[in-house]
Amino acid sequence: GSVSCWFRVITPVVTGDNTIWSFSADDANTFLFLRVDTTTGASDEGRLVAWLRDGGTNEWAYATANDSIDLDGTWYHVVVTIDTTLATEYDRIKIWVNSERQTLSETQKGFPGLNYEGHINTGDGTWGHFVGDMDGTGNGEFDGHMSDFYFIDGYALGPENFAEYKSGVWIPKAYAGPPPLLTDSSSSNHELQT
């Protein structure tokens, strides 16, 4: 799947986890989130972090972009993809900032295992998507602005699907494909509005 958004951290920066997007269960041991670490003095300060933890299978991944984010209100475009079907473990999580693929340093237990199947959009009612918040309770709230947020399930899409260069500047563009699936795959089978 893919997550894409434009964001900026506002100043003065509130120290801590500034969560851009998360998908978490109610057990606090199972989650996937993308955050900007603004903890003063932390080893990840000013860096994007993608963190996966599955308490049920003990699967861990913690990838940190090596390039720092300026915490001065500058706008950034971030794209994160997760594709566990890729043979090269380093390619299973990718982060791009302003079209540049980031070199990731992995800590904890590395990258997701080959063919790991997480819980995203499986119909398990204990899970929730949160934009700008870690778990829906106010933990890790994002202190800034976001725009053009996309979550695309089932496709690992690069940044060229969401933005483009124009006169040498990386700018948003209208998302053009693959088309979203207008069906409800949950057990609730809700009617979707088009």
Coordinates of N, CA and C in Angstrom, one line a residue:
G1 N 0.8 -1.2 0.0 CA 0.0 0.0 0.0 C 0.9 1.2 0.0
S2 N 0.2 2.4 -0.2 CA 0.9 3.7 -0.3 C 0.2 4.7 0.6
V3 N 1.0 5.6 1.2 CA 0.5 6.8 1.8 C 1.3 8.0 1.2
S4 N 0.6 9.0 0.8 CA 1.2 10.2 0.3 C 0.5 11.4 0.9
C5 N 1.3 12.4 1.3 CA 0.8 13.7 1.7 C 1.8 14.8 1.7
W6 N 1.3 16.0 1.7 CA 2.2 17.2 1.9 C 2.0 17.6 3.3
F7 N 3.1 18.0 3.9 CA 3.0 18.4 5.3 C 4.1 19.4 5.7
R8 N 3.8 20.1 6.7 CA 4.8 21.0 7.3 C 4.6 21.0 8.8
V9 N 5.7 21.0 9.5 CA 5.7 21.1 11.0 C 5.8 22.5 11.3
I10 N 4.8 23.0 12.2 CA 4.8 24.4 12.5 C 5.8 24.7 13.6
T11 N 6.2 26.0 13.7 CA 7.1 26.4 14.8 C 6.3 27.3 15.7
P12 N 6.6 27.4 17.0 CA 7.6 26.5 17.6 C 7.2 25.1 17.7
V13 N 8.1 24.2 17.6 CA 7.9 22.8 17.5 C 7.5 22.2 18.9
V14 N 6.5 21.5 19.0 CA 6.2 20.8 20.2 C 7.0 19.5 20.2
T15 N 7.7 19.2 21.2 CA 8.6 18.0 21.3 C 7.8 16.7 21.3
G16 N 8.2 15.7 20.7 CA 7.6 14.4 20.7 C 7.3 13.8 19.3
D17 N 6.4 12.9 19.3 CA 6.0 12.2 18.0 C 4.9 13.0 17.3
N18 N 5.2 13.5 16.1 CA 4.2 14.1 15.3 C 3.7 13.1 14.3
T19 N 2.6 12.4 14.5 CA 2.1 11.4 13.7 C 1.4 11.9 12.5
I20 N 1.9 11.5 11.3 CA 1.2 11.9 10.1 C 0.0 11.0 9.8
W21 N 0.3 9.7 9.9 CA -0.8 8.7 9.7 C -0.5 7.4 10.5
S22 N -1.5 6.8 11.0 CA -1.4 5.6 11.7 C -2.6 4.6 11.5
F23 N -2.3 3.4 11.7 CA -3.3 2.3 11.6 C -3.0 1.5 12.8
S24 N -3.9 1.5 13.8 CA -3.6 0.8 15.0 C -4.8 0.0 15.6
A25 N -4.5 -1.0 16.4 CA -5.5 -1.8 17.1 C -5.7 -1.2 18.5
D26 N -6.7 -1.8 19.2 CA -6.9 -1.3 20.5 C -6.1 -2.0 21.6
D27 N -5.1 -2.8 21.2 CA -4.3 -3.4 22.2 C -3.0 -2.7 22.5
A28 N -2.7 -1.6 21.8 CA -1.5 -0.8 22.0 C -0.2 -1.5 21.6
N29 N -0.3 -2.8 21.2 CA 0.9 -3.5 20.8 C 1.0 -3.8 19.3
T30 N 0.0 -3.3 18.6 CA -0.1 -3.6 17.2 C -0.4 -2.3 16.4
F31 N 0.5 -1.9 15.6 CA 0.3 -0.6 14.9 C 1.2 -0.5 13.7
L32 N 0.9 0.5 12.8 CA 1.8 0.9 11.8 C 1.6 2.4 11.7
F33 N 2.7 3.2 11.8 CA 2.5 4.6 11.7 C 3.7 5.3 11.1
L34 N 3.5 6.4 10.5 CA 4.5 7.3 9.9 C 4.5 8.6 10.8
R35 N 5.6 9.0 11.3 CA 5.7 10.1 12.1 C 7.0 10.9 11.8
V36 N 7.0 12.2 12.3 CA 8.1 13.0 12.3 C 8.5 13.1 13.8
D37 N 9.8 12.7 14.1 CA 10.2 12.8 15.5 C 10.7 14.2 15.7
T38 N 10.1 14.9 16.7 CA 10.5 16.2 17.1 C 11.0 16.2 18.5
T39 N 11.4 15.0 19.0 CA 11.9 14.9 20.4 C 13.3 15.6 20.5
T40 N 13.4 16.6 21.2 CA 14.7 17.3 21.3 C 15.8 16.4 21.8
G41 N 16.9 16.3 21.0 CA 18.0 15.5 21.4 C 17.9 14.0 21.1
A42 N 16.8 13.6 20.5 CA 16.6 12.2 20.2 C 17.4 11.9 18.9
S43 N 17.8 10.6 18.8 CA 18.6 10.2 17.7 C 17.9 10.4 16.3
D44 N 16.5 10.3 16.4 CA 15.7 10.5 15.2 C 15.2 11.9 15.1
E45 N 15.6 12.8 15.8 CA 15.1 14.2 15.8 C 15.1 14.8 14.4
G46 N 13.9 15.2 13.9 CA 13.8 15.8 12.6 C 13.8 14.8 11.5
R47 N 13.5 13.6 11.8 CA 13.5 12.5 10.8 C 12.2 11.8 10.7
L48 N 11.8 11.4 9.5 CA 10.6 10.6 9.3 C 10.9 9.1 9.7
V49 N 9.9 8.6 10.4 CA 10.0 7.2 10.9 C 8.8 6.4 10.5
A50 N 9.0 5.2 9.9 CA 7.9 4.3 9.6 C 8.1 3.2 10.6
W51 N 7.1 2.9 11.4 CA 7.2 1.9 12.5 C 6.0 0.9 12.4
L52 N 6.4 -0.4 12.3 CA 5.4 -1.5 12.2 C 5.6 -2.4 13.4
R53 N 4.6 -2.7 14.1 CA 4.6 -3.7 15.2 C 3.4 -4.5 15.2
D54 N 3.5 -5.8 15.2 CA 2.4 -6.7 15.3 C 2.5 -7.5 16.5
G55 N 1.8 -7.2 17.6 CA 1.9 -7.9 18.8 C 1.5 -9.4 18.7
G56 N 0.6 -9.7 17.7 CA 0.2 -11.1 17.6 C 1.3 -12.0 17.0
T57 N 2.0 -11.5 16.1 CA 3.1 -12.3 15.4 C 4.5 -11.9 15.8
N58 N 4.6 -10.9 16.6 CA 5.9 -10.3 17.0 C 6.7 -9.8 15.9
E59 N 6.0 -9.4 14.8 CA 6.7 -8.8 13.6 C 7.0 -7.4 13.9
W60 N 8.3 -7.0 13.7 CA 8.7 -5.6 13.9 C 9.4 -5.0 12.7
A61 N 9.2 -3.7 12.5 CA 10.0 -3.0 11.6 C 10.1 -1.6 12.0
Y62 N 11.2 -1.0 11.9 CA 11.4 0.4 12.4 C 12.4 1.0 11.4
A63 N 12.0 1.8 10.5 CA 12.8 2.4 9.5 C 12.9 3.9 9.6
T64 N 14.0 4.5 9.6 CA 14.2 5.9 9.8 C 14.9 6.5 8.6
A65 N 14.3 7.6 8.0 CA 15.0 8.3 6.9 C 16.2 8.9 7.4
N66 N 17.3 8.8 6.6 CA 18.6 9.4 7.1 C 18.6 10.9 6.9
D67 N 17.8 11.5 5.9 CA 17.8 12.9 5.7 C 16.9 13.6 6.7
S68 N 17.3 14.7 7.3 CA 16.5 15.4 8.3 C 15.5 16.3 7.6
I69 N 14.4 16.5 8.3 CA 13.3 17.4 7.9 C 13.6 18.8 8.6
D70 N 13.5 19.9 7.9 CA 13.6 21.2 8.6 C 12.3 21.4 9.3
L71 N 12.5 21.7 10.6 CA 11.3 21.9 11.5 C 11.0 23.4 11.6
D72 N 11.0 24.1 10.4 CA 10.8 25.5 10.4 C 9.6 25.9 9.6
G73 N 8.7 25.0 9.3 CA 7.5 25.3 8.5 C 7.6 25.1 7.0
T74 N 8.7 24.5 6.6 CA 8.9 24.2 5.2 C 7.9 23.1 4.8
W75 N 7.3 23.2 3.6 CA 6.4 22.1 3.1 C 7.2 21.0 2.5
Y76 N 6.8 19.8 2.8 CA 7.4 18.5 2.3 C 6.3 17.6 1.7
H77 N 6.7 16.9 0.7 CA 5.9 15.8 0.2 C 6.5 14.5 0.6
V78 N 5.7 13.6 1.3 CA 6.2 12.3 1.7 C 5.4 11.2 1.0
V79 N 6.0 10.2 0.6 CA 5.3 9.0 0.1 C 6.0 7.8 0.8
V80 N 5.2 6.9 1.4 CA 5.7 5.7 2.0 C 5.0 4.6 1.3
T81 N 5.7 3.5 0.9 CA 5.1 2.3 0.4 C 5.6 1.1 1.2
I82 N 4.7 0.2 1.4 CA 5.0 -1.1 2.0 C 4.6 -2.2 1.0
D83 N 5.5 -3.0 0.6 CA 5.2 -4.2 -0.2 C 6.1 -5.3 0.2
T84 N 5.5 -6.2 1.0 CA 6.2 -7.3 1.6 C 6.5 -8.5 0.7
T85 N 6.0 -8.4 -0.6 CA 6.2 -9.4 -1.5 C 7.6 -9.3 -2.2
L86 N 8.2 -8.2 -2.0 CA 9.5 -8.0 -2.7 C 10.6 -8.8 -2.0
A87 N 11.5 -9.4 -2.8 CA 12.5 -10.3 -2.3 C 13.6 -9.6 -1.5
T88 N 13.9 -8.4 -1.9 CA 14.9 -7.6 -1.1 C 14.3 -6.9 0.1
E89 N 14.7 -7.3 1.2 CA 14.1 -6.8 2.5 C 14.1 -5.3 2.6
Y90 N 15.2 -4.7 2.1 CA 15.3 -3.2 2.2 C 14.3 -2.5 1.3
D91 N 13.7 -3.2 0.3 CA 12.7 -2.6 -0.6 C 11.3 -2.7 -0.1
R92 N 11.1 -3.4 1.0 CA 9.8 -3.7 1.5 C 9.1 -2.4 2.1
I93 N 9.9 -1.5 2.7 CA 9.5 -0.2 3.1 C 10.3 0.8 2.3
K94 N 9.6 1.8 1.7 CA 10.3 2.8 0.9 C 9.7 4.2 1.4
I95 N 10.6 5.2 1.6 CA 10.1 6.5 1.9 C 10.8 7.5 0.9
W96 N 9.9 8.3 0.3 CA 10.4 9.4 -0.5 C 10.1 10.7 0.1
V97 N 11.0 11.7 0.0 CA 10.7 13.0 0.4 C 11.0 14.0 -0.7
N98 N 10.0 14.7 -1.2 CA 10.1 15.6 -2.3 C 10.8 14.9 -3.5
S99 N 10.3 13.7 -3.8 CA 10.6 12.8 -4.9 C 12.0 12.1 -4.7
E100 N 12.7 12.3 -3.7 CA 14.0 11.6 -3.5 C 13.8 10.4 -2.5
R101 N 14.2 9.3 -3.0 CA 14.1 8.1 -2.2 C 15.1 8.2 -1.0
Q102 N 14.6 7.9 0.2 CA 15.5 8.1 1.3 C 16.2 6.8 1.6
T103 N 17.5 7.0 2.1 CA 18.2 5.9 2.6 C 17.7 5.6 4.0
L104 N 17.3 4.4 4.3 CA 16.7 4.0 5.5 C 17.7 3.3 6.4
S105 N 17.7 3.7 7.7 CA 18.4 2.9 8.7 C 17.4 2.2 9.5
E106 N 17.6 0.9 9.6 CA 16.6 0.1 10.4 C 17.2 -0.2 11.7
T107 N 16.3 -0.2 12.7 CA 16.7 -0.5 14.1 C 15.8 -1.5 14.6
Q108 N 15.9 -1.9 15.8 CA 15.0 -2.9 16.4 C 15.1 -4.3 15.6
K109 N 14.1 -4.7 14.9 CA 14.2 -6.0 14.3 C 14.2 -6.0 12.8
G110 N 14.6 -4.9 12.2 CA 14.7 -4.9 10.7 C 13.4 -4.5 10.0
F111 N 13.3 -5.0 8.8 CA 12.2 -4.7 7.9 C 11.2 -5.8 8.0
P112 N 10.0 -5.6 7.5 CA 9.0 -6.7 7.5 C 9.4 -8.0 6.8
G113 N 9.0 -9.1 7.3 CA 9.3 -10.4 6.7 C 8.7 -10.5 5.3
L114 N 9.3 -11.4 4.5 CA 8.8 -11.7 3.2 C 7.4 -12.2 3.3
N115 N 6.5 -11.6 2.5 CA 5.1 -12.0 2.4 C 4.3 -11.8 3.7
Y116 N 4.8 -10.9 4.6 CA 4.1 -10.6 5.9 C 2.8 -10.0 5.5
E117 N 1.7 -10.4 6.1 CA 0.4 -9.9 5.8 C -0.1 -9.2 7.1
G118 N -0.2 -7.9 7.0 CA -0.6 -7.1 8.2 C -2.1 -7.1 8.3
H119 N -2.6 -6.2 9.1 CA -4.0 -6.1 9.4 C -4.7 -5.0 8.6
I120 N -4.0 -4.2 7.8 CA -4.7 -3.1 7.1 C -5.8 -3.5 6.2
N121 N -7.0 -3.0 6.5 CA -8.2 -3.2 5.6 C -8.5 -4.7 5.6
T122 N -8.4 -5.4 6.7 CA -8.8 -6.8 6.7 C -10.2 -7.0 7.2
G123 N -10.9 -6.0 7.6 CA -12.2 -6.1 8.1 C -12.2 -6.4 9.6
D124 N -11.1 -6.4 10.3 CA -11.0 -6.6 11.7 C -11.5 -5.3 12.4
G125 N -12.6 -5.3 13.0 CA -13.2 -4.1 13.6 C -12.4 -3.4 14.7
T126 N -11.3 -4.0 15.2 CA -10.6 -3.4 16.3 C -9.5 -2.5 15.8
W127 N -9.4 -2.3 14.5 CA -8.4 -1.4 13.9 C -9.0 -0.1 13.4
G128 N -8.2 0.9 13.4 CA -8.7 2.2 12.9 C -7.6 3.0 12.2
H129 N -8.0 3.8 11.2 CA -7.0 4.7 10.5 C -7.1 6.0 11.2
F130 N -6.0 6.7 11.4 CA -5.9 8.0 12.0 C -5.0 8.9 11.2
V131 N -5.4 10.0 10.8 CA -4.6 11.0 10.2 C -4.3 12.1 11.2
G132 N -3.0 12.3 11.4 CA -2.6 13.4 12.4 C -2.7 12.9 13.8
D133 N -2.8 11.6 14.1 CA -3.0 11.2 15.5 C -2.5 9.7 15.5
M134 N -1.9 9.3 16.6 CA -1.3 7.9 16.7 C -2.4 6.9 16.9
D135 N -3.4 7.2 17.7 CA -4.4 6.1 18.0 C -5.8 6.6 18.3
G136 N -6.1 7.8 18.0 CA -7.4 8.4 18.2 C -7.7 8.9 19.6
T137 N -6.7 8.9 20.4 CA -6.8 9.4 21.8 C -6.1 10.7 22.1
G138 N -5.4 11.2 21.0 CA -4.7 12.5 21.2 C -3.2 12.2 21.4
N139 N -2.8 10.9 21.4 CA -1.3 10.6 21.5 C -0.6 10.9 20.2
G140 N 0.5 11.5 20.3 CA 1.3 11.8 19.1 C 0.6 12.7 18.1
E141 N -0.2 13.6 18.5 CA -0.9 14.5 17.5 C 0.1 15.2 16.7
F142 N -0.2 15.4 15.4 CA 0.6 16.1 14.5 C 0.5 17.6 14.8
D143 N 1.6 18.3 14.9 CA 1.7 19.7 15.2 C 2.1 20.4 13.9
G144 N 1.2 20.6 13.0 CA 1.5 21.3 11.7 C 0.3 21.3 10.8
H145 N 0.6 21.3 9.5 CA -0.4 21.3 8.5 C -0.2 20.2 7.5
M146 N -1.3 19.6 7.0 CA -1.2 18.6 6.0 C -2.2 18.9 4.8
S147 N -1.8 18.4 3.7 CA -2.7 18.6 2.5 C -2.5 17.4 1.5
D148 N -3.5 17.3 0.7 CA -3.4 16.2 -0.4 C -3.0 14.9 0.2
F149 N -3.8 14.4 1.2 CA -3.5 13.1 1.8 C -4.1 12.0 1.0
Y150 N -3.4 11.0 0.7 CA -3.9 9.8 0.0 C -3.4 8.5 0.8
F151 N -4.3 7.6 0.9 CA -4.0 6.2 1.3 C -4.5 5.3 0.2
I152 N -3.6 4.6 -0.4 CA -4.0 3.7 -1.5 C -3.7 2.3 -1.1
D153 N -4.7 1.5 -0.9 CA -4.5 0.1 -0.5 C -4.3 -0.8 -1.7
G154 N -3.3 -1.7 -1.6 CA -3.1 -2.7 -2.6 C -2.1 -2.3 -3.7
Y155 N -1.6 -1.1 -3.7 CA -0.7 -0.6 -4.7 C 0.5 0.1 -4.0
A156 N 1.7 -0.3 -4.4 CA 2.9 0.4 -3.9 C 3.3 1.4 -5.0
L157 N 2.8 2.7 -4.8 CA 3.0 3.7 -5.8 C 4.1 4.7 -5.4
G158 N 4.9 5.1 -6.4 CA 5.9 6.0 -6.2 C 5.4 7.5 -6.2
P159 N 6.3 8.4 -5.9 CA 5.9 9.8 -5.7 C 5.4 10.5 -7.0
E160 N 5.8 9.9 -8.2 CA 5.3 10.5 -9.5 C 3.8 10.4 -9.7
N161 N 3.2 9.6 -8.9 CA 1.7 9.4 -9.0 C 1.0 10.5 -8.3
F162 N 1.7 11.3 -7.4 CA 1.0 12.3 -6.6 C 1.6 13.7 -6.8
A163 N 2.7 13.9 -7.5 CA 3.4 15.2 -7.6 C 4.2 15.1 -8.9
E164 N 4.7 16.3 -9.3 CA 5.5 16.4 -10.5 C 6.4 17.7 -10.4
Y165 N 7.5 17.7 -11.2 CA 8.3 18.9 -11.3 C 7.7 19.9 -12.3
K166 N 7.6 21.1 -11.9 CA 7.2 22.2 -12.8 C 8.1 23.4 -12.6
S167 N 8.8 23.7 -13.7 CA 9.8 24.8 -13.6 C 10.8 24.5 -12.5
G168 N 11.2 23.2 -12.3 CA 12.2 22.8 -11.3 C 11.7 22.7 -9.9
V169 N 10.4 22.9 -9.7 CA 9.9 22.8 -8.3 C 8.9 21.6 -8.2
W170 N 9.0 20.9 -7.1 CA 8.2 19.7 -6.9 C 6.8 20.2 -6.4
I171 N 5.8 19.9 -7.1 CA 4.4 20.4 -6.7 C 3.4 19.3 -6.8
P172 N 2.3 19.5 -6.1 CA 1.2 18.5 -6.1 C 0.6 18.4 -7.5
K173 N 0.1 17.2 -7.8 CA -0.7 17.1 -9.1 C -1.9 16.2 -8.7
A174 N -2.9 16.2 -9.6 CA -4.1 15.4 -9.4 C -3.7 13.9 -9.5
Y175 N -4.2 13.1 -8.5 CA -4.0 11.7 -8.6 C -4.8 11.1 -9.7
A176 N -4.2 10.3 -10.6 CA -4.9 9.8 -11.8 C -5.0 8.3 -11.9
G177 N -4.6 7.5 -11.0 CA -4.7 6.1 -11.1 C -3.9 5.4 -10.1
P178 N -4.0 4.1 -9.9 CA -5.1 3.3 -10.4 C -6.4 3.7 -9.7
P179 N -7.5 3.5 -10.3 CA -8.8 4.0 -9.8 C -9.1 3.3 -8.4
P180 N -9.7 4.1 -7.5 CA -10.1 3.5 -6.2 C -11.2 2.5 -6.4
L181 N -11.2 1.5 -5.6 CA -12.2 0.5 -5.6 C -13.4 1.0 -4.8
L182 N -14.5 1.2 -5.4 CA -15.7 1.7 -4.8 C -16.6 0.6 -4.2
T183 N -15.9 -0.3 -3.4 CA -16.7 -1.4 -2.8 C -16.3 -1.4 -1.3
D184 N -17.1 -1.9 -0.5 CA -16.9 -2.1 0.9 C -16.5 -3.5 1.1
S185 N -15.3 -3.8 1.5 CA -14.8 -5.2 1.7 C -15.0 -5.6 3.1
S186 N -15.6 -4.8 3.9 CA -15.8 -5.2 5.3 C -17.0 -6.1 5.5
S187 N -17.1 -6.7 6.6 CA -18.3 -7.5 6.9 C -19.6 -6.7 6.9
S188 N -19.5 -5.4 7.1 CA -20.6 -4.5 7.2 C -21.3 -4.3 5.8
N189 N -20.5 -4.4 4.7 CA -21.0 -4.2 3.4 C -21.8 -2.9 3.2
H190 N -21.2 -1.8 3.7 CA -21.9 -0.5 3.5 C -22.0 -0.1 2.1
E191 N -23.1 0.6 1.8 CA -23.3 1.2 0.5 C -22.4 2.4 0.4
L192 N -21.6 2.5 -0.7 CA -20.6 3.6 -0.8 C -21.2 4.7 -1.8
Q193 N -21.0 5.9 -1.4 CA -21.4 7.0 -2.2 C -20.3 7.4 -3.2
T194 N -20.7 7.6 -4.5 CA -19.8 8.0 -5.5 C -19.9 9.5 -5.9

